[in-house]
Amino acid sequence: MHVVDCIATNGKNIIPIDFRVYDRPRDGKTKNDLCGEIILSLVERGFNIRYICFDSWYSSKENLKLIDKLGLFYLCRIKRNRKINLSKKR
């Protein structure tokens, strides 16, 4: 079994706050889909989030656009096959 999880940290403590079981054959969802679900869930539940840090695996176009749409900032490595437009300013 594989799990996509989300943790919160204040620099000292690490607290698990959400997770999804990855079972693509059963539900058809990718790990990126699950990541997006978790981000939306945290915002809907009222978590005070400003920054999201994640592995390059989750840097899909959809996730980056979702984070931007929610007015949040992200910190991640970008996969080599991603194209980024740096000219757009917020």
Short mmCIF file of N, CA and C in Angstrom, two decimals:
data_model
loop_
_atom_site.label_atom_id
_atom_site.label_comp_id
_atom_site.label_asym_id
_atom_site.label_seq_id
_atom_site.Cartn_x
_atom_site.Cartn_y
_atom_site.Cartn_z
N MET A 1 0.84 -1.17 0.00
CA MET A 1 0.00 0.00 0.00
C MET A 1 0.89 1.24 0.00
N HIS A 2 0.52 2.22 -0.82
CA HIS A 2 1.23 3.49 -0.87
C HIS A 2 0.32 4.58 -0.34
N VAL A 3 0.95 5.57 0.29
CA VAL A 3 0.18 6.67 0.89
C VAL A 3 0.78 8.00 0.45
N VAL A 4 -0.08 8.95 0.12
CA VAL A 4 0.33 10.33 -0.11
C VAL A 4 -0.07 11.07 1.16
N ASP A 5 0.92 11.67 1.83
CA ASP A 5 0.60 12.30 3.10
C ASP A 5 1.00 13.77 3.12
N CYS A 6 0.50 14.45 4.13
CA CYS A 6 0.76 15.87 4.32
C CYS A 6 1.11 16.08 5.78
N ILE A 7 2.18 16.82 6.01
CA ILE A 7 2.58 17.13 7.38
C ILE A 7 2.65 18.64 7.55
N ALA A 8 2.56 19.08 8.78
CA ALA A 8 2.77 20.49 9.13
C ALA A 8 3.96 20.55 10.06
N THR A 9 4.70 21.65 9.97
CA THR A 9 5.83 21.82 10.88
C THR A 9 5.96 23.28 11.28
N ASN A 10 6.45 23.48 12.47
CA ASN A 10 6.77 24.83 12.94
C ASN A 10 8.28 24.99 13.08
N GLY A 11 9.01 24.06 12.51
CA GLY A 11 10.46 24.08 12.61
C GLY A 11 10.99 23.16 13.70
N LYS A 12 10.16 22.84 14.67
CA LYS A 12 10.54 21.94 15.75
C LYS A 12 9.76 20.64 15.70
N ASN A 13 8.46 20.77 15.56
CA ASN A 13 7.57 19.61 15.58
C ASN A 13 7.05 19.30 14.19
N ILE A 14 6.81 18.02 13.95
CA ILE A 14 6.21 17.57 12.70
C ILE A 14 4.91 16.87 13.05
N ILE A 15 3.83 17.34 12.42
CA ILE A 15 2.51 16.80 12.74
C ILE A 15 1.84 16.31 11.46
N PRO A 16 1.49 15.03 11.38
CA PRO A 16 0.74 14.57 10.21
C PRO A 16 -0.68 15.13 10.26
N ILE A 17 -1.14 15.72 9.14
CA ILE A 17 -2.47 16.34 9.16
C ILE A 17 -3.44 15.79 8.12
N ASP A 18 -2.94 15.06 7.14
CA ASP A 18 -3.85 14.48 6.16
C ASP A 18 -3.11 13.42 5.35
N PHE A 19 -3.86 12.49 4.78
CA PHE A 19 -3.26 11.49 3.90
C PHE A 19 -4.33 10.90 3.00
N ARG A 20 -3.87 10.28 1.92
CA ARG A 20 -4.75 9.55 1.00
C ARG A 20 -4.04 8.25 0.62
N VAL A 21 -4.80 7.19 0.52
CA VAL A 21 -4.26 5.91 0.06
C VAL A 21 -4.21 5.93 -1.46
N TYR A 22 -3.04 5.61 -2.00
CA TYR A 22 -2.86 5.58 -3.45
C TYR A 22 -3.20 4.18 -3.95
N ASP A 23 -4.27 4.09 -4.73
CA ASP A 23 -4.70 2.80 -5.29
C ASP A 23 -5.30 3.07 -6.67
N ARG A 24 -4.43 3.43 -7.61
CA ARG A 24 -4.89 3.82 -8.94
C ARG A 24 -5.72 2.75 -9.65
N PRO A 25 -5.37 1.47 -9.55
CA PRO A 25 -6.21 0.47 -10.21
C PRO A 25 -7.66 0.49 -9.72
N ARG A 26 -7.86 0.84 -8.46
CA ARG A 26 -9.21 0.86 -7.89
C ARG A 26 -9.96 2.16 -8.18
N ASP A 27 -9.28 3.31 -7.97
CA ASP A 27 -10.01 4.59 -8.08
C ASP A 27 -9.58 5.45 -9.27
N GLY A 28 -8.52 5.07 -9.97
CA GLY A 28 -8.08 5.81 -11.16
C GLY A 28 -7.37 7.12 -10.87
N LYS A 29 -7.11 7.43 -9.62
CA LYS A 29 -6.48 8.70 -9.26
C LYS A 29 -4.96 8.57 -9.22
N THR A 30 -4.29 9.61 -9.75
CA THR A 30 -2.83 9.66 -9.70
C THR A 30 -2.40 10.25 -8.36
N LYS A 31 -1.11 10.14 -8.06
CA LYS A 31 -0.59 10.76 -6.84
C LYS A 31 -0.76 12.28 -6.90
N ASN A 32 -0.63 12.85 -8.09
CA ASN A 32 -0.86 14.29 -8.23
C ASN A 32 -2.32 14.65 -7.95
N ASP A 33 -3.25 13.81 -8.38
CA ASP A 33 -4.67 14.03 -8.06
C ASP A 33 -4.87 14.06 -6.54
N LEU A 34 -4.26 13.12 -5.86
CA LEU A 34 -4.41 13.03 -4.40
C LEU A 34 -3.79 14.23 -3.71
N CYS A 35 -2.67 14.70 -4.23
CA CYS A 35 -2.02 15.90 -3.68
C CYS A 35 -2.96 17.09 -3.77
N GLY A 36 -3.57 17.28 -4.93
CA GLY A 36 -4.52 18.38 -5.11
C GLY A 36 -5.71 18.26 -4.17
N GLU A 37 -6.21 17.05 -3.98
CA GLU A 37 -7.32 16.83 -3.04
C GLU A 37 -6.94 17.23 -1.62
N ILE A 38 -5.73 16.87 -1.23
CA ILE A 38 -5.26 17.20 0.12
C ILE A 38 -5.17 18.71 0.29
N ILE A 39 -4.60 19.40 -0.68
CA ILE A 39 -4.47 20.86 -0.59
C ILE A 39 -5.84 21.51 -0.46
N LEU A 40 -6.78 21.11 -1.30
CA LEU A 40 -8.14 21.66 -1.21
C LEU A 40 -8.78 21.36 0.14
N SER A 41 -8.59 20.15 0.63
CA SER A 41 -9.17 19.75 1.91
C SER A 41 -8.63 20.61 3.05
N LEU A 42 -7.35 20.90 3.04
CA LEU A 42 -6.76 21.71 4.10
C LEU A 42 -7.33 23.12 4.10
N VAL A 43 -7.48 23.69 2.92
CA VAL A 43 -8.05 25.04 2.81
C VAL A 43 -9.51 25.03 3.25
N GLU A 44 -10.27 24.05 2.80
CA GLU A 44 -11.69 23.95 3.16
C GLU A 44 -11.89 23.76 4.66
N ARG A 45 -10.93 23.08 5.31
CA ARG A 45 -11.04 22.84 6.75
C ARG A 45 -10.50 24.01 7.58
N GLY A 46 -10.04 25.06 6.91
CA GLY A 46 -9.64 26.27 7.62
C GLY A 46 -8.21 26.32 8.11
N PHE A 47 -7.35 25.45 7.61
CA PHE A 47 -5.94 25.53 8.00
C PHE A 47 -5.36 26.85 7.49
N ASN A 48 -4.58 27.51 8.32
CA ASN A 48 -3.95 28.77 7.96
C ASN A 48 -2.64 28.46 7.22
N ILE A 49 -2.73 28.36 5.91
CA ILE A 49 -1.59 27.96 5.09
C ILE A 49 -1.14 29.14 4.25
N ARG A 50 0.16 29.35 4.19
CA ARG A 50 0.71 30.34 3.26
C ARG A 50 1.66 29.68 2.27
N TYR A 51 2.42 28.71 2.75
CA TYR A 51 3.42 28.06 1.92
C TYR A 51 3.19 26.56 1.88
N ILE A 52 3.43 25.98 0.72
CA ILE A 52 3.36 24.54 0.57
C ILE A 52 4.69 24.09 -0.03
N CYS A 53 5.32 23.14 0.61
CA CYS A 53 6.60 22.61 0.16
C CYS A 53 6.39 21.14 -0.19
N PHE A 54 6.84 20.74 -1.37
CA PHE A 54 6.63 19.36 -1.78
C PHE A 54 7.70 18.91 -2.76
N ASP A 55 7.75 17.62 -2.96
CA ASP A 55 8.70 16.98 -3.86
C ASP A 55 8.35 17.30 -5.32
N SER A 56 9.33 17.24 -6.18
CA SER A 56 9.11 17.56 -7.60
C SER A 56 8.08 16.64 -8.25
N TRP A 57 7.89 15.47 -7.69
CA TRP A 57 6.92 14.53 -8.25
C TRP A 57 5.52 15.16 -8.31
N TYR A 58 5.21 16.04 -7.36
CA TYR A 58 3.88 16.64 -7.26
C TYR A 58 3.77 18.01 -7.95
N SER A 59 4.80 18.37 -8.72
CA SER A 59 4.80 19.68 -9.37
C SER A 59 4.09 19.65 -10.73
N SER A 60 2.94 19.03 -10.75
CA SER A 60 2.16 19.00 -11.99
C SER A 60 1.59 20.38 -12.28
N LYS A 61 1.30 20.63 -13.52
CA LYS A 61 0.70 21.90 -13.93
C LYS A 61 -0.57 22.17 -13.14
N GLU A 62 -1.39 21.15 -12.97
CA GLU A 62 -2.66 21.30 -12.25
C GLU A 62 -2.43 21.70 -10.79
N ASN A 63 -1.48 21.05 -10.12
CA ASN A 63 -1.23 21.38 -8.72
C ASN A 63 -0.66 22.79 -8.57
N LEU A 64 0.26 23.17 -9.45
CA LEU A 64 0.84 24.51 -9.36
C LEU A 64 -0.22 25.58 -9.63
N LYS A 65 -1.09 25.33 -10.59
CA LYS A 65 -2.18 26.29 -10.87
C LYS A 65 -3.17 26.35 -9.70
N LEU A 66 -3.47 25.22 -9.10
CA LEU A 66 -4.37 25.19 -7.95
C LEU A 66 -3.81 26.02 -6.80
N ILE A 67 -2.54 25.81 -6.50
CA ILE A 67 -1.90 26.54 -5.40
C ILE A 67 -1.92 28.04 -5.69
N ASP A 68 -1.62 28.41 -6.92
CA ASP A 68 -1.64 29.82 -7.32
C ASP A 68 -3.06 30.39 -7.21
N LYS A 69 -4.04 29.64 -7.67
CA LYS A 69 -5.45 30.08 -7.62
C LYS A 69 -5.91 30.32 -6.18
N LEU A 70 -5.40 29.52 -5.26
CA LEU A 70 -5.76 29.65 -3.85
C LEU A 70 -5.00 30.79 -3.16
N GLY A 71 -4.10 31.44 -3.90
CA GLY A 71 -3.34 32.56 -3.34
C GLY A 71 -2.21 32.12 -2.42
N LEU A 72 -1.77 30.89 -2.57
CA LEU A 72 -0.70 30.35 -1.74
C LEU A 72 0.62 30.37 -2.51
N PHE A 73 1.69 30.13 -1.79
CA PHE A 73 3.02 30.05 -2.39
C PHE A 73 3.51 28.62 -2.29
N TYR A 74 4.34 28.22 -3.25
CA TYR A 74 4.90 26.87 -3.20
C TYR A 74 6.40 26.91 -3.32
N LEU A 75 7.01 25.89 -2.75
CA LEU A 75 8.45 25.70 -2.82
C LEU A 75 8.67 24.24 -3.20
N CYS A 76 9.24 24.04 -4.38
CA CYS A 76 9.48 22.68 -4.84
C CYS A 76 10.50 22.70 -5.97
N ARG A 77 11.06 21.57 -6.24
CA ARG A 77 11.87 21.42 -7.44
C ARG A 77 10.90 21.15 -8.58
N ILE A 78 11.30 21.51 -9.76
CA ILE A 78 10.47 21.32 -10.94
C ILE A 78 11.08 20.23 -11.80
N LYS A 79 10.25 19.31 -12.26
CA LYS A 79 10.73 18.25 -13.14
C LYS A 79 11.25 18.85 -14.44
N ARG A 80 12.19 18.19 -15.05
CA ARG A 80 12.82 18.70 -16.27
C ARG A 80 11.85 18.87 -17.42
N ASN A 81 10.79 18.11 -17.44
CA ASN A 81 9.86 18.19 -18.57
C ASN A 81 8.77 19.26 -18.37
N ARG A 82 8.89 20.09 -17.34
CA ARG A 82 7.91 21.15 -17.11
C ARG A 82 8.36 22.43 -17.82
N LYS A 83 7.40 23.17 -18.34
CA LYS A 83 7.67 24.47 -18.95
C LYS A 83 7.06 25.53 -18.05
N ILE A 84 7.86 26.55 -17.74
CA ILE A 84 7.42 27.58 -16.81
C ILE A 84 7.54 28.95 -17.46
N ASN A 85 6.52 29.77 -17.26
CA ASN A 85 6.53 31.14 -17.74
C ASN A 85 6.80 32.05 -16.55
N LEU A 86 7.99 32.63 -16.50
CA LEU A 86 8.36 33.48 -15.37
C LEU A 86 7.95 34.93 -15.56
N SER A 87 7.37 35.27 -16.69
CA SER A 87 7.04 36.67 -16.96
C SER A 87 5.77 37.13 -16.25
N LYS A 88 4.90 36.21 -15.87
CA LYS A 88 3.66 36.59 -15.19
C LYS A 88 3.97 36.99 -13.75
N LYS A 89 3.50 38.17 -13.37
CA LYS A 89 3.70 38.63 -12.00
C LYS A 89 2.39 38.62 -11.27
N ARG A 90 2.44 38.33 -10.02
CA ARG A 90 1.25 38.28 -9.18
C ARG A 90 0.89 39.64 -8.70
#
